[in-house]
PDB file of C-alpha atoms in Angstrom:
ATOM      1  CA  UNK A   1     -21.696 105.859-157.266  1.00 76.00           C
ATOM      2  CA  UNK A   2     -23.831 105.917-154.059  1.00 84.00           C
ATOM      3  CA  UNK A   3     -27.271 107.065-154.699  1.00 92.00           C
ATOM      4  CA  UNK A   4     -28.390 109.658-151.840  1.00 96.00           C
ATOM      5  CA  UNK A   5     -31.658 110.842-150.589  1.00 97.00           C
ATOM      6  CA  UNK A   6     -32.828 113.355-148.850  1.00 98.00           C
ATOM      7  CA  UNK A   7     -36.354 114.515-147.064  1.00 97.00           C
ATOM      8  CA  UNK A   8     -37.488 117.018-146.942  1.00 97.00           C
ATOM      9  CA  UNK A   9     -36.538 118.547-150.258  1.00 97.00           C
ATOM     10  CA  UNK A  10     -37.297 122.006-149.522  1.00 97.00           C
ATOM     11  CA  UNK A  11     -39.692 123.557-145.942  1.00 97.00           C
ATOM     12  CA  UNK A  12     -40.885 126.773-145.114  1.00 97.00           C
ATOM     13  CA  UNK A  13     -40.671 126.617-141.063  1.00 97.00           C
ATOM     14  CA  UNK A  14     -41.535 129.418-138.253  1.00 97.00           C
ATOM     15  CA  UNK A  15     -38.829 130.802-135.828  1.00 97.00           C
ATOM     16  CA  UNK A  16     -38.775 128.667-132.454  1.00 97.00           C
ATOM     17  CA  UNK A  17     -39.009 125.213-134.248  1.00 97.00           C
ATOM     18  CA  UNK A  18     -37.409 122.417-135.119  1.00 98.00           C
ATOM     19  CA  UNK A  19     -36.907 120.528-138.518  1.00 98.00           C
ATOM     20  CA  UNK A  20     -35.257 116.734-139.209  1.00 98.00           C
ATOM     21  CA  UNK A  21     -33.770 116.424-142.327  1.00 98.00           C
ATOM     22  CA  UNK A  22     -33.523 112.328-143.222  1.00 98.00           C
ATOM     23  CA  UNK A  23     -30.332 110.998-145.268  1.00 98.00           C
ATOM     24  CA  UNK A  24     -30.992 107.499-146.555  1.00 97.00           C
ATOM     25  CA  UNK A  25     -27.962 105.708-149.165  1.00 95.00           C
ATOM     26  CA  UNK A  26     -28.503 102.949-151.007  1.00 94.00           C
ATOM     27  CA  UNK A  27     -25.317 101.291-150.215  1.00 89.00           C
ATOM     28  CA  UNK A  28     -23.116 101.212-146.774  1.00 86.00           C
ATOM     29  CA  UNK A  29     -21.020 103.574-146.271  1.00 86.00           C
ATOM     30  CA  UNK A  30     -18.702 104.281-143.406  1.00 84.00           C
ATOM     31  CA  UNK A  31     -18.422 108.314-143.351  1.00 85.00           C
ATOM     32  CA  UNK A  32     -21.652 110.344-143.611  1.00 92.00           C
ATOM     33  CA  UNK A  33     -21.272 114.352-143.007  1.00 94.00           C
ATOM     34  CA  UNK A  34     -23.490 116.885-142.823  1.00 97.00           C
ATOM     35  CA  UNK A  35     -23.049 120.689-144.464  1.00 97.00           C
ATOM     36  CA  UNK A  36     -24.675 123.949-144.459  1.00 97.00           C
ATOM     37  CA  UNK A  37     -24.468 125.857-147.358  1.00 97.00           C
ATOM     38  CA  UNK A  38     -26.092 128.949-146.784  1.00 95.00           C
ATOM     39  CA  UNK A  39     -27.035 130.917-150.171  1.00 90.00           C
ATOM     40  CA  UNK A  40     -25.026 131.979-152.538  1.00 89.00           C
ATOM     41  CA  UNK A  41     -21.851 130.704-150.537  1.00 93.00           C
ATOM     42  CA  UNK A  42     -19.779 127.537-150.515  1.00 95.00           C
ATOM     43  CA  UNK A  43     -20.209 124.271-148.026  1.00 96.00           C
ATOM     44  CA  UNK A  44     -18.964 124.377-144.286  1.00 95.00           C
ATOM     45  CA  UNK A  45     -18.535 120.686-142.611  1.00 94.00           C
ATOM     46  CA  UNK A  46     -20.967 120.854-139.899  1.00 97.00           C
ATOM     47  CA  UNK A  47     -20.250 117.363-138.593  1.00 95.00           C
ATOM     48  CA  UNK A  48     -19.546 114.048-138.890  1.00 93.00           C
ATOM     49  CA  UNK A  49     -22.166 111.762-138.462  1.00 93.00           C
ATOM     50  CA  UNK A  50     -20.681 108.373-136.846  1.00 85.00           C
ATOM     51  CA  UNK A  51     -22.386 104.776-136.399  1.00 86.00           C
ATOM     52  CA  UNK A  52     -22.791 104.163-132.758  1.00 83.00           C
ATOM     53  CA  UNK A  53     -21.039 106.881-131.618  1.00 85.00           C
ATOM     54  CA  UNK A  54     -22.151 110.935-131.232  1.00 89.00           C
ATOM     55  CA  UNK A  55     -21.119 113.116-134.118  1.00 92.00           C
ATOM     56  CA  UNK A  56     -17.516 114.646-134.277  1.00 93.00           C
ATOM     57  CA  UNK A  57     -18.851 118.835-134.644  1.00 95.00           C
ATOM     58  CA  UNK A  58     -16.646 121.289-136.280  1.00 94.00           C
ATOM     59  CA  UNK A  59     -15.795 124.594-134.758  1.00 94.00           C
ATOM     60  CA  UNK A  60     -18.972 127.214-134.903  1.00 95.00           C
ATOM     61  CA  UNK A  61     -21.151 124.026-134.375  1.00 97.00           C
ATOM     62  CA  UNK A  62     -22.691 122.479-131.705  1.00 96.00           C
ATOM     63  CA  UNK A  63     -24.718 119.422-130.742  1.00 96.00           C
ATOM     64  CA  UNK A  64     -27.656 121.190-128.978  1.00 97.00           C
ATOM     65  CA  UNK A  65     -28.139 123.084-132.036  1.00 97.00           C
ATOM     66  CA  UNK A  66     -27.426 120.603-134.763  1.00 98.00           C
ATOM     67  CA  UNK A  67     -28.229 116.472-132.964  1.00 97.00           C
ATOM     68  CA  UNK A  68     -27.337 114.236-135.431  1.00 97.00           C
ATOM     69  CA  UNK A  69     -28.079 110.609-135.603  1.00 95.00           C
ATOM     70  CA  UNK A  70     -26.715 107.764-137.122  1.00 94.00           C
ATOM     71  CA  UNK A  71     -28.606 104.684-135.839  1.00 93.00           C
ATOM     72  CA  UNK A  72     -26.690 102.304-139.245  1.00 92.00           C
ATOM     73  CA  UNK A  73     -25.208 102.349-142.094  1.00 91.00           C
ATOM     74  CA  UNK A  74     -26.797 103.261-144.321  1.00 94.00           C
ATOM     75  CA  UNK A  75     -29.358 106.247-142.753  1.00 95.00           C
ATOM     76  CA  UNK A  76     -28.700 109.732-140.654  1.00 97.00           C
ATOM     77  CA  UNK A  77     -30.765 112.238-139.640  1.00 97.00           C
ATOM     78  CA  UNK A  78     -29.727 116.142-138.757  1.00 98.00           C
ATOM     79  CA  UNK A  79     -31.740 118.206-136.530  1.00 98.00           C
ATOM     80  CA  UNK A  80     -32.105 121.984-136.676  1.00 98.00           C
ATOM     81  CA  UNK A  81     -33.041 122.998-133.542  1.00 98.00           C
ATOM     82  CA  UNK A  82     -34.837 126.191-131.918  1.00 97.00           C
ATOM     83  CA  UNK A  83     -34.656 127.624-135.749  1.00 97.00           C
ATOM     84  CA  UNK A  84     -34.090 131.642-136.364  1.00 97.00           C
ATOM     85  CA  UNK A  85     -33.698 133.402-140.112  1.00 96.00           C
ATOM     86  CA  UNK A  86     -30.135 132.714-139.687  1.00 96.00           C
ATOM     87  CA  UNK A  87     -30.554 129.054-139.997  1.00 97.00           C
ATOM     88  CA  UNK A  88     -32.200 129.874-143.531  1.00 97.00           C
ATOM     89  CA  UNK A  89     -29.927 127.725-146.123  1.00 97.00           C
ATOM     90  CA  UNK A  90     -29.376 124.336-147.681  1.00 97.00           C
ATOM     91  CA  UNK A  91     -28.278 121.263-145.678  1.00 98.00           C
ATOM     92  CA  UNK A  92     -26.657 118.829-147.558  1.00 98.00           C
ATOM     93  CA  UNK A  93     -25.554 115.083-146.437  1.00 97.00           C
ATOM     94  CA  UNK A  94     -22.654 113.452-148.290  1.00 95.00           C
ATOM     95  CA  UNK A  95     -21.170 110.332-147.752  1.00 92.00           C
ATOM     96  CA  UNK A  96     -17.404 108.702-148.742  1.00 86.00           C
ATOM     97  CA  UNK A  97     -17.508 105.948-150.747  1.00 77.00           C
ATOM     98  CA  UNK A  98     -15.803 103.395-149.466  1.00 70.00           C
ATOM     99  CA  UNK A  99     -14.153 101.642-152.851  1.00 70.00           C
ATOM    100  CA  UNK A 100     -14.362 104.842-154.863  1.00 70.00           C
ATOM    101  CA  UNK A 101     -13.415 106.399-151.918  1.00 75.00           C
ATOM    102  CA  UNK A 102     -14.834 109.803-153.454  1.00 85.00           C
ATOM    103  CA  UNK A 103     -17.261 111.659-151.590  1.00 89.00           C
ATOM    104  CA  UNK A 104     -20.809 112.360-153.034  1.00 92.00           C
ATOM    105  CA  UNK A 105     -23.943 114.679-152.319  1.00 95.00           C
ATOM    106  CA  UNK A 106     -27.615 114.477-151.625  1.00 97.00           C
ATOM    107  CA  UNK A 107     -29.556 116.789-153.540  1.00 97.00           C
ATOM    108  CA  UNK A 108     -29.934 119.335-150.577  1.00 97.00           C
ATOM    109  CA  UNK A 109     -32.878 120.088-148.015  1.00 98.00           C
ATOM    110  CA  UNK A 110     -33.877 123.674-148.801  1.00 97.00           C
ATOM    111  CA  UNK A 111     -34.636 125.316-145.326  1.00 97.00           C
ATOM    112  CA  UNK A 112     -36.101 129.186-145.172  1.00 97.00           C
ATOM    113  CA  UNK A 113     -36.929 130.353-141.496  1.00 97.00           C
ATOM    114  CA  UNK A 114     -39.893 132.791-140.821  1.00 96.00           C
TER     115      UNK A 114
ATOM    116  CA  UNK B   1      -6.589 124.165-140.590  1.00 84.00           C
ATOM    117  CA  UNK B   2      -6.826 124.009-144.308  1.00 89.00           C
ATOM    118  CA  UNK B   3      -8.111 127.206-146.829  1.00 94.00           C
ATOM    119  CA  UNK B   4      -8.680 126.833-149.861  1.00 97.00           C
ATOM    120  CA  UNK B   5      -8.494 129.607-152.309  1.00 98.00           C
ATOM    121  CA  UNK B   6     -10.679 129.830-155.806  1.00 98.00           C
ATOM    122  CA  UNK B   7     -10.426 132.584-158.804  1.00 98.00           C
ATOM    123  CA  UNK B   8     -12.450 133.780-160.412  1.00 98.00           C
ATOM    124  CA  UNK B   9     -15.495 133.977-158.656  1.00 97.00           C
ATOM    125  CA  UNK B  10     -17.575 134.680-161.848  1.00 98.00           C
ATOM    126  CA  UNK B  11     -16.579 133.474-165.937  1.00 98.00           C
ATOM    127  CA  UNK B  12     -18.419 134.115-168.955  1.00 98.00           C
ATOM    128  CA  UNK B  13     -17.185 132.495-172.076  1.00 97.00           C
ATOM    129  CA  UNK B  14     -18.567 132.138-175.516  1.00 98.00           C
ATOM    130  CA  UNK B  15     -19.662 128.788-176.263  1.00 97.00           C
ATOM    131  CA  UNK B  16     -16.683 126.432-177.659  1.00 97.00           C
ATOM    132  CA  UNK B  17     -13.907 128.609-175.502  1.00 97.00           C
ATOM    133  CA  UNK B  18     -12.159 127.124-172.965  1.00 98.00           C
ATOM    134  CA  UNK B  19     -12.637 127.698-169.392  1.00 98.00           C
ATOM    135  CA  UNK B  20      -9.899 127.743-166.630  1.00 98.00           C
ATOM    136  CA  UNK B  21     -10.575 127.967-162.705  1.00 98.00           C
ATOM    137  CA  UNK B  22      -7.621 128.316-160.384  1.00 98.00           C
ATOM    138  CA  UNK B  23      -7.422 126.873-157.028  1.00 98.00           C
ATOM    139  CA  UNK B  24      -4.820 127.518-154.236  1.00 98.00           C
ATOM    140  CA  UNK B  25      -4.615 125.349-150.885  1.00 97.00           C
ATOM    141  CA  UNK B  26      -2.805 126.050-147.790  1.00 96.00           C
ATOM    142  CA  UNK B  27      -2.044 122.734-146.033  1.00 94.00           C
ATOM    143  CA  UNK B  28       1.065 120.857-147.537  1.00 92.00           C
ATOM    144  CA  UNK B  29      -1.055 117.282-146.050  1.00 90.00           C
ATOM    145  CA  UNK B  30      -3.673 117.587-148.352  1.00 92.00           C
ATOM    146  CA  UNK B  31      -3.314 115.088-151.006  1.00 90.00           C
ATOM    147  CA  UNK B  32      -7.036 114.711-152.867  1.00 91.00           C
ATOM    148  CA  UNK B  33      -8.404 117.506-155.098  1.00 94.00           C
ATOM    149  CA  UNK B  34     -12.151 117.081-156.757  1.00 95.00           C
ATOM    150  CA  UNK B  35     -14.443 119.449-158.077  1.00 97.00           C
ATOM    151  CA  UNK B  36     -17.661 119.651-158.046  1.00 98.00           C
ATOM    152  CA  UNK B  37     -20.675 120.994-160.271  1.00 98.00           C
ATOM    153  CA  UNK B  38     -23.579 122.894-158.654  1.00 97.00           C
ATOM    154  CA  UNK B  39     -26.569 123.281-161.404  1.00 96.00           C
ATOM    155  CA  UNK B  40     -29.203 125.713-159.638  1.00 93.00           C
ATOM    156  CA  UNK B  41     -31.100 123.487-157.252  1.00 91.00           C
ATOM    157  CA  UNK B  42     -29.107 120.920-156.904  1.00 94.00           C
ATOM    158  CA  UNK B  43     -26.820 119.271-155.011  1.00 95.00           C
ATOM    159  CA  UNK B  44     -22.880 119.527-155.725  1.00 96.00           C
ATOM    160  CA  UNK B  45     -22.064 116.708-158.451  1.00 96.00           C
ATOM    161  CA  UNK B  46     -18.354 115.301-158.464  1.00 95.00           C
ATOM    162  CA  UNK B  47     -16.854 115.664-162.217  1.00 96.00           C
ATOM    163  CA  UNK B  48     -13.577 115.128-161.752  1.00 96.00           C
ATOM    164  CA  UNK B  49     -10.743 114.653-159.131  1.00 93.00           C
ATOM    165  CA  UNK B  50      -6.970 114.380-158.931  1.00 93.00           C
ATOM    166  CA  UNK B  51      -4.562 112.484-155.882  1.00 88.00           C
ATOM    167  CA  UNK B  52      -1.160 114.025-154.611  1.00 80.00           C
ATOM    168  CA  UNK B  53       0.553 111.051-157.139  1.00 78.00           C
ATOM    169  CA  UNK B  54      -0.530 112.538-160.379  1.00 79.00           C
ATOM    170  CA  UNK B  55      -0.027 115.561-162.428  1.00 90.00           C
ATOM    171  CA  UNK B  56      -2.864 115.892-164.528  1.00 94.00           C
ATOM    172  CA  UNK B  57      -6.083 113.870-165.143  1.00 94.00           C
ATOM    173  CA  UNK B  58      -8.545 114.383-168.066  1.00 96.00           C
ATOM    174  CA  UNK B  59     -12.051 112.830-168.621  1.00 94.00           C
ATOM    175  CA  UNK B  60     -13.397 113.878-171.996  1.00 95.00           C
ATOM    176  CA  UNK B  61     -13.490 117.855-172.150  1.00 97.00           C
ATOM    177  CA  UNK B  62     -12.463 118.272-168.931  1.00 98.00           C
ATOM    178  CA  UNK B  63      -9.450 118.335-167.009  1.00 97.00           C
ATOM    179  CA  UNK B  64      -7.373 118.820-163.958  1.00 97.00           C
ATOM    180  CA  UNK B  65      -3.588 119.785-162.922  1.00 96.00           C
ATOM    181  CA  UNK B  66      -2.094 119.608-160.163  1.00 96.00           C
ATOM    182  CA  UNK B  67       1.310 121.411-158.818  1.00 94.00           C
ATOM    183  CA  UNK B  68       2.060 119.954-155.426  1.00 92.00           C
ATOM    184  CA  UNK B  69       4.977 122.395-154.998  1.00 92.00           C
ATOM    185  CA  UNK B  70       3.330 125.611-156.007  1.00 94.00           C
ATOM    186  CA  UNK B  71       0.041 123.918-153.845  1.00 95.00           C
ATOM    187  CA  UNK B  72      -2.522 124.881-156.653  1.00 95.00           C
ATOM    188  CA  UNK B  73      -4.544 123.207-158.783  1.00 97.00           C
ATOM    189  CA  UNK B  74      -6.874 123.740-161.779  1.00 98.00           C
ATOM    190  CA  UNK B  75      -9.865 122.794-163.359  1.00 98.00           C
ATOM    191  CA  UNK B  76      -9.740 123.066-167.890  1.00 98.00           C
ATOM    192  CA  UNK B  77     -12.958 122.751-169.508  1.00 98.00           C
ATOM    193  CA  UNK B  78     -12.588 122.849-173.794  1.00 97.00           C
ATOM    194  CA  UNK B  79     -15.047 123.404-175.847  1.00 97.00           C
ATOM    195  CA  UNK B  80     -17.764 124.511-173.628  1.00 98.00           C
ATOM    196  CA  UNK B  81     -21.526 124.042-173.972  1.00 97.00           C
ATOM    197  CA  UNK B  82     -24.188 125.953-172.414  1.00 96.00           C
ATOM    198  CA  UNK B  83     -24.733 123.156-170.218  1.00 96.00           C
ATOM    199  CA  UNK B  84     -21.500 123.176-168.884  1.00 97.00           C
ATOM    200  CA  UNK B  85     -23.032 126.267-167.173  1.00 98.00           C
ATOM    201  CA  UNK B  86     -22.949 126.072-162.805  1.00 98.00           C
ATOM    202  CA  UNK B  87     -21.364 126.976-160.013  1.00 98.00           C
ATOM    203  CA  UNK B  88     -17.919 124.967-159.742  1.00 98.00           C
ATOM    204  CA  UNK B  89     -16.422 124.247-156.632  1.00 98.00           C
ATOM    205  CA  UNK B  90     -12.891 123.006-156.078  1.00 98.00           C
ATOM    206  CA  UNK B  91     -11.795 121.103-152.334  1.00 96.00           C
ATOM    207  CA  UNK B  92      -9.191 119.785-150.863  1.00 94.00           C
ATOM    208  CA  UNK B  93      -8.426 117.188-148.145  1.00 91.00           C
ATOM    209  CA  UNK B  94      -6.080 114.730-146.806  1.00 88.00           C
ATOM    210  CA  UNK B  95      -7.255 111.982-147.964  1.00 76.00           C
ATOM    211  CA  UNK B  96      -8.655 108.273-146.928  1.00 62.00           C
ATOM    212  CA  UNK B  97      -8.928 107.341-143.241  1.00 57.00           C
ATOM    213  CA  UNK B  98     -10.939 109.170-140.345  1.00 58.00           C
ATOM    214  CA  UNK B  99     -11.058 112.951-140.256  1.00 58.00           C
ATOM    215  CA  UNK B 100      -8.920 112.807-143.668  1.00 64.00           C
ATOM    216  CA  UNK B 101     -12.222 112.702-145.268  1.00 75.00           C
ATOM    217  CA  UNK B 102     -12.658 116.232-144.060  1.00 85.00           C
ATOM    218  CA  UNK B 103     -13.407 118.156-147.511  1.00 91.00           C
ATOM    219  CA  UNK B 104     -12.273 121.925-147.568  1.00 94.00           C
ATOM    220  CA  UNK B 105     -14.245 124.071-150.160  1.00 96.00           C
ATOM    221  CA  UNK B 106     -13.324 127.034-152.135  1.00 97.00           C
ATOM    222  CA  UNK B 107     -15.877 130.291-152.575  1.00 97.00           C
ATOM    223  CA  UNK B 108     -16.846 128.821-155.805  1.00 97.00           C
ATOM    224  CA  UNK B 109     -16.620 129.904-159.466  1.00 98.00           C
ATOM    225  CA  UNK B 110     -19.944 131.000-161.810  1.00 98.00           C
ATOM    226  CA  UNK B 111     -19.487 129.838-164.984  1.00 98.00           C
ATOM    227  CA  UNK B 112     -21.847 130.960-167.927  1.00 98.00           C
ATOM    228  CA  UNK B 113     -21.366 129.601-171.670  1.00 97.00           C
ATOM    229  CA  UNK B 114     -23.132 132.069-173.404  1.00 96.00           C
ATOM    230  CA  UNK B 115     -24.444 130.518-176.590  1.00 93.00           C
TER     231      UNK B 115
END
């Protein structure tokens, strides 16, 4: 299976700021996604990160809040913007394997907002 | 859209009982079931999955069944371990190709093996 990375692991950030969380796989893939997971709780899709094209959001999300980048294959980034306690969770990339075609996690990017 | 049910939201078992979650999906479409194991700061690991074509799929102690008609499915884990202990989380989607990918999670279940 893929093997995914994510940085940072965990950050401690204040109120007003931003954080980019990196997702790097060590294979191509063709669909990356991004989800919150906010604690204790299951996973909601944020988005779908796309290469070369802007990220397809799902409802409750938007791209001035959450940018998302996928410049290739193989990386994305997600942006947390203008962060409040709220935002306090984990973030977690997956991506579909294409042959597999199963979809597999990061280890998570443990946010807490000040 | 798509909802996904899940039950029980906590289990405790004695280690070497068997362990059933229950799953219950909404959208006739969906036609690929995994589950997924959540140790405590991690991120969720796929153990086991089942497509729209089969009925039941096992991998060592663990299994899955799948009733199209009723639209639920279920995770069986024999002869549990303390280390089968985690959060379990069963999801549903339509499949390969574009948005298909989608994956639609349940609450989750908390499973403890106590030793």
């Amino acid at each position: 299976s893929a093997v995914i990375s994510q940085k940072p692991s965990r950050d401690i950030c204040q109120r007003g700021t931003s954080l980019t969380i990196q997702c790097q796989v060590d294979s191509q893939v063709t669909m990356m996604f991004w989800y919150r997971q906010q604690p204790g709780q299951s996973l909601t899709l944020i988005a779908t990160a796309n290469q070369g094209s802007e990220a397809t959001y799902e409802s409750g999300f938007v791209i001035d809040k959450f940018p998302i980048s996928r410049p290739n294959l193989t990386f994305s980034t997600l942006t947390v913007s203008n962060m409040s306690p709220e935002d306090s969770s984990i973030y977690l990339c997956s991506v579909d394997e294409m042959v597999l075609d199963e979809q597999f996690f990061g280890p998570g990017t443990r946010l807490t907002v000040l | 859209g798509e909802n996904v049910e899940q039950h029980p939201s906590t289990l405790s078992v004695q280690e070497g009982d068997s362990a059933v979650i229950k799953c219950t999906y909404s959208d006739s479409a969906s036609n690929y079931f995994p589950w997924y194991k959540q140790e405590l700061g991690k991120g969720p690991q796929l153990i086991i999955d089942i497509r729209s074509n089969v009925g039941e799929k096992k991998d060592q102690r663990i299994a899955v069944t799948l009733n199209k008609t009723a639209k639920h499915f279920s995770l069986h884990i024999t002869e549990t371990q303390p280390e089968d202990s985690a959060v379990y989380f069963c999801a549903a989607s339509r499949g390969s190709g574009g948005s298909n990918y989608k994956l639609t999670f349940g609450k989750g279940t908390l499973l403890t093996v106590n030793p």
